[in-house]
Coordinates of C-alpha atoms in Angstrom, one line a residue:
X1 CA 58.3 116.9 273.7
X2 CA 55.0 117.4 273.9
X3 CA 52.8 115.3 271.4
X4 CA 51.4 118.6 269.4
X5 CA 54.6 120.4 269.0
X6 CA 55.5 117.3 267.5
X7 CA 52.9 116.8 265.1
X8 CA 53.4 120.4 264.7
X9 CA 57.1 119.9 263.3
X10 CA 56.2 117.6 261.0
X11 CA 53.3 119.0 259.5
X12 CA 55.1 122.1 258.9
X13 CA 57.5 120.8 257.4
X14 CA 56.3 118.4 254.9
X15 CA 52.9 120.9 254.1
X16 CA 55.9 123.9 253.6
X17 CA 57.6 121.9 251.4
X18 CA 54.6 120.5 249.2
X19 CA 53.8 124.2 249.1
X20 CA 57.7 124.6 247.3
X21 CA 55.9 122.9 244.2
X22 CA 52.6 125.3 243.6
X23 CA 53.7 128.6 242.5
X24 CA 50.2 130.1 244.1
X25 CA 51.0 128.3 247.5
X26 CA 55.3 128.5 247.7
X27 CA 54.6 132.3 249.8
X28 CA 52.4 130.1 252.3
X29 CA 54.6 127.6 252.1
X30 CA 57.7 130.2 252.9
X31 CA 55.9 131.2 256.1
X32 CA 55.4 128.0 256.9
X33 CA 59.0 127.0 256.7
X34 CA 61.0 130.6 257.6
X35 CA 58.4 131.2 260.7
X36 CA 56.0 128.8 261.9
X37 CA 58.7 126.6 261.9
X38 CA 61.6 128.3 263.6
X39 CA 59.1 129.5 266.6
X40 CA 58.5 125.4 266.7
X41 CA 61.9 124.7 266.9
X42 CA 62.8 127.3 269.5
X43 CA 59.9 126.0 271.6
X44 CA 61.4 122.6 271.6
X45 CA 64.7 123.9 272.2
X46 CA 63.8 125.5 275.0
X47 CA 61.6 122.9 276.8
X48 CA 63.8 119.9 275.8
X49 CA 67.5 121.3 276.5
X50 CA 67.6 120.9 280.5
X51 CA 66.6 116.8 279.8
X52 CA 68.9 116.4 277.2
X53 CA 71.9 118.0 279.2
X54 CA 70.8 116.1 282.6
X55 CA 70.4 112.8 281.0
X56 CA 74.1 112.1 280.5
X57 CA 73.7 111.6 276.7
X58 CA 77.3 112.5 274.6
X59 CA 77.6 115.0 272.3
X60 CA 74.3 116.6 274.0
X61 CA 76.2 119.8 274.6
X62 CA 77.3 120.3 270.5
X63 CA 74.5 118.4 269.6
X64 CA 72.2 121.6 271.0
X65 CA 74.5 123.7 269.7
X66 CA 75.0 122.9 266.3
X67 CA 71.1 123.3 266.0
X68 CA 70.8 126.8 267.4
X69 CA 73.7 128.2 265.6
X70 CA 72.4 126.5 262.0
X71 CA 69.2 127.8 262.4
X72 CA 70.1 131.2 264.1
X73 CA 72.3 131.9 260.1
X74 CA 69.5 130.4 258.2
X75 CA 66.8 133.0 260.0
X76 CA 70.0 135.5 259.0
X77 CA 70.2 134.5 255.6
X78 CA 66.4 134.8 255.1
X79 CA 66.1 138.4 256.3
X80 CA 69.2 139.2 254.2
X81 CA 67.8 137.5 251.1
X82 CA 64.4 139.5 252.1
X83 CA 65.7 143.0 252.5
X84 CA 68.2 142.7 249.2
X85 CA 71.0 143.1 251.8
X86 CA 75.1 142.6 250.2
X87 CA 76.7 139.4 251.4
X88 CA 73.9 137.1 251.0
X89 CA 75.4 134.5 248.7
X90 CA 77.9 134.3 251.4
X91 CA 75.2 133.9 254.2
X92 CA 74.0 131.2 252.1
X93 CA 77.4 129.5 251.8
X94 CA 77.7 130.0 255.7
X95 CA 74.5 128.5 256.7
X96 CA 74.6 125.8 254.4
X97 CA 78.1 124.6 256.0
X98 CA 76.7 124.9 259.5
X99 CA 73.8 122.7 258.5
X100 CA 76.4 120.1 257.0
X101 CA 77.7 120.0 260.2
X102 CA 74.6 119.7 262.2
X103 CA 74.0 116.8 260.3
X104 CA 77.5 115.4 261.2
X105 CA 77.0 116.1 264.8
X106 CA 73.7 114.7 264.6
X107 CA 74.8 111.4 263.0
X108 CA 77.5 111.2 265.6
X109 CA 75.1 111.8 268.7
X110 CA 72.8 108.8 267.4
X111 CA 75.5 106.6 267.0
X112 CA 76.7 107.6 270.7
X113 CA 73.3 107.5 271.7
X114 CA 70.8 104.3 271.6
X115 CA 67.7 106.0 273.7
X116 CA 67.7 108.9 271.3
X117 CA 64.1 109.9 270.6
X118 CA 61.8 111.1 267.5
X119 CA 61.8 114.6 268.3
X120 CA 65.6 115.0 268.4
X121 CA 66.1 113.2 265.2
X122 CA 63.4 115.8 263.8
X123 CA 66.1 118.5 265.5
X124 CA 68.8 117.2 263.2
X125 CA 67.4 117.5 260.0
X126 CA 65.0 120.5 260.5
X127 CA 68.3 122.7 259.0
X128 CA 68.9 120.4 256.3
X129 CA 64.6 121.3 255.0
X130 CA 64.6 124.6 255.6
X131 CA 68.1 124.3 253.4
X132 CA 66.3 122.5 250.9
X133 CA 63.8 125.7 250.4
X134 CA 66.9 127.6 248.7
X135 CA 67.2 124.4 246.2
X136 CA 63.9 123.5 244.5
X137 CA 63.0 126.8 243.0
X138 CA 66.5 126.0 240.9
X139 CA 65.4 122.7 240.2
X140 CA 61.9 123.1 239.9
X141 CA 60.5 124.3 236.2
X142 CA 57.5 126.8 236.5
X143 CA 54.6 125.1 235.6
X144 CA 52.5 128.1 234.4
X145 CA 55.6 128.8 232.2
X146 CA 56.8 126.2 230.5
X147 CA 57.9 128.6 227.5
X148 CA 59.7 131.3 229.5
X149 CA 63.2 130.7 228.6
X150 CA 62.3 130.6 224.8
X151 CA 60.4 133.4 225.3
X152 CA 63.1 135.6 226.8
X153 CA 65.9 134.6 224.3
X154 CA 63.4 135.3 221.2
X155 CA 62.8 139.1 223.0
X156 CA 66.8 139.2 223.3
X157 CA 67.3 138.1 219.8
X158 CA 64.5 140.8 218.6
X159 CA 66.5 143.5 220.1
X160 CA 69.8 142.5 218.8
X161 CA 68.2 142.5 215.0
X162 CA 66.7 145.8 215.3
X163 CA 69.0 147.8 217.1
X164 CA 72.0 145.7 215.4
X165 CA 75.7 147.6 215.3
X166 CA 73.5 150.5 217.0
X167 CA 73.8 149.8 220.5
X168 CA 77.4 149.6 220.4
X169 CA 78.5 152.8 219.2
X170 CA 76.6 154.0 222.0
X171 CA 78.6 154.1 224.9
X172 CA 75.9 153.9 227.5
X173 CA 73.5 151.7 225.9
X174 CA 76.5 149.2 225.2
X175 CA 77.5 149.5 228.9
X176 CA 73.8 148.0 229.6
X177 CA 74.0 145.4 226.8
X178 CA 77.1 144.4 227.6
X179 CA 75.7 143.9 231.5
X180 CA 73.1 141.7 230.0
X181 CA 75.5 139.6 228.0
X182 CA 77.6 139.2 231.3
X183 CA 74.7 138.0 233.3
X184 CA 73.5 135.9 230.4
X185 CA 76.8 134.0 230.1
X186 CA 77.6 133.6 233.7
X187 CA 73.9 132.4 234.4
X188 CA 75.1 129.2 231.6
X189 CA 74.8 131.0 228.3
X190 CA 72.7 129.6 225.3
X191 CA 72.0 126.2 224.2
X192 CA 72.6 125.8 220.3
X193 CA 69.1 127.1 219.3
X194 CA 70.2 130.1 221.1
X195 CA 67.5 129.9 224.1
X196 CA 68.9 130.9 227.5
X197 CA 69.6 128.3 229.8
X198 CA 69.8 129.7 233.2
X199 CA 67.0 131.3 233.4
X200 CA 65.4 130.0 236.2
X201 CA 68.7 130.9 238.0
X202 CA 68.2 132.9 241.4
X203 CA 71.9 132.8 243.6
X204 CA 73.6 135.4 240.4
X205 CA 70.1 137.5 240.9
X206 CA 71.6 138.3 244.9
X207 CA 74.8 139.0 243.3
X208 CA 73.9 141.3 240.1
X209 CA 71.0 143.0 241.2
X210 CA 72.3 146.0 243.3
X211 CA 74.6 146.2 239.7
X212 CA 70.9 146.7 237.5
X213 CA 69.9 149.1 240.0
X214 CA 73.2 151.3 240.1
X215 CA 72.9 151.7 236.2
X216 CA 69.1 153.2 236.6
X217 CA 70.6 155.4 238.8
X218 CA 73.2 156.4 236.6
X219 CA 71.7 156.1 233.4
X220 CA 68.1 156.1 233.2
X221 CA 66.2 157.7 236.3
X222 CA 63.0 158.1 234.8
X223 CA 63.1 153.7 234.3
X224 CA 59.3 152.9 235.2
X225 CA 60.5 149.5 236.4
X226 CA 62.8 149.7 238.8
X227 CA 60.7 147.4 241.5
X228 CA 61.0 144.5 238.5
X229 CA 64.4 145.0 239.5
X230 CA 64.0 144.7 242.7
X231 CA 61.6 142.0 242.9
X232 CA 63.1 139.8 239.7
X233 CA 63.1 136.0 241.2
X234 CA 65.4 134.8 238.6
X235 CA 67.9 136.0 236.3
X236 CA 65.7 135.6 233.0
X237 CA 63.1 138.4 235.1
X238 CA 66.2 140.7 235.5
X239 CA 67.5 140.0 232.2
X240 CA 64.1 141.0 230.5
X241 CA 64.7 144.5 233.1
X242 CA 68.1 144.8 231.8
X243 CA 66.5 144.8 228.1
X244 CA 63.7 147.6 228.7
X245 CA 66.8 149.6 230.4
X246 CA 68.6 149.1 227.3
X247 CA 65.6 150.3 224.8
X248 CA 64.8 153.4 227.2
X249 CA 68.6 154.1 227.2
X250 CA 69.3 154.2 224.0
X251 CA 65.9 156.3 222.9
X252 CA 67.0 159.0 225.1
X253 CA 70.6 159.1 224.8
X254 CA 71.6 157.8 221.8
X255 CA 68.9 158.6 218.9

């Protein structure tokens, strides 16, 4: 492999990742990672395969493999994740197996192999990084937000004083509340002082959100925020949706 696709690789990867950390810089870092990087690895692929299969090292064949096909679900996974397309949790779940077992392969091919070099031990982890992308946003509390979660739950707990009893003898509002609740309790539920502890969750956003938008559809049309919906990062983003749909709902079908 050529020196500068080399350095290439690397810098990608370790400038995309630092990028994870600073809300301003994660879309940059994104690119970095879900683009620059796969056109990298394809390059390499593509320029490194023939010496790699003529070279009589074991494994070579799955080895190459294993790479493409991990990386070929995770480009999948993205574009699904991108377009709010049904089954992504599940591409997610796919494409993190197949990079578990590129990294089994891998480790097998170096231990079969003593001449293996830098750039294919870069090829067995690039999976595993770009992997890592869909785990520090989970892990990884927003700096310029430090009071978000408190935030949410005191808006939540506003609502519920106000509107009180209210909300459930109307069917439709209820039917949104009660959504909320769901997505609330499945996301962790509340710590003792009542503040929302899965807010920073993203994987049940995938799952729930096509749910938020059906109930616009259904209930409230005229909902001014509909691309909140569809752009929520987290669940506490869609919760706070789900809240506004629940105030609009009830002011025009239940007062």
């Amino acid at each position: 492999m050529h020196k500068s696709f080399r350095y290439g690789i690397l810098s990608t990867v370790l400038i995309g990742l630092l990028f994870q950390f600073q809300s301003d810089l994660k879309s940059v870092g994104l690119l970095l990672l879900f683009l620059i990087l796969p056109v990298l690895l394809v390059i390499v692929l593509s320029t490194t395969s023939t010496a790699l299969l003529t070279t009589e090292k074991k494994l070579s064949r799955p080895f190459l493999a294993t790479i493409a096909t991990t990386t070929v679900s995770l480009l999948l996974y993205v574009a699904m994740r991108i377009l709010h397309l049904p089954g992504t949790p599940e591409m997610f779940t796919i494409a993190t197996s197949l990079s578990i077992l590129t990294v089994i392969v891998g480790c097998l091919y170096v231990y079969l192999n003593t001449n293996v070099l830098g750039p294919e031990l870069i090829l067995i982890f690039l999976p595993v990084v770009m992997v890592v992308w869909h785990v520090v946003p989970l892990n990884t509390r927003s700096q310029h937000r430090p009071e978000y979660p408190e935030l949410i739950s005191n808006l939540i707990w506003s609502q519920e004083a106000v509107f009180g009893d209210a909300v459930n003898e109307c069917d439709v509002a209820k039917t949104v509340a009660d959504f909320r609740t769901k997505l609330i309790d499945h996301s962790g539920g509340r710590d003792e002082n009542g503040v929302m502890l899965g807010v920073y969750n993203t994987e049940l956003v995938e799952i729930y959100r096509q749910h938020a938008a059906d109930l616009v559809d259904s209930l409230a049309p005229s909902y001014l925020n509909r691309t909140l919906i569809a752009d929520a990062a987290n669940v506490g983003e869609l919760v706070l949706c789900l809240g506004e749909l629940t105030n609009q709902v009830f002011a025009d079908k239940c007062l």
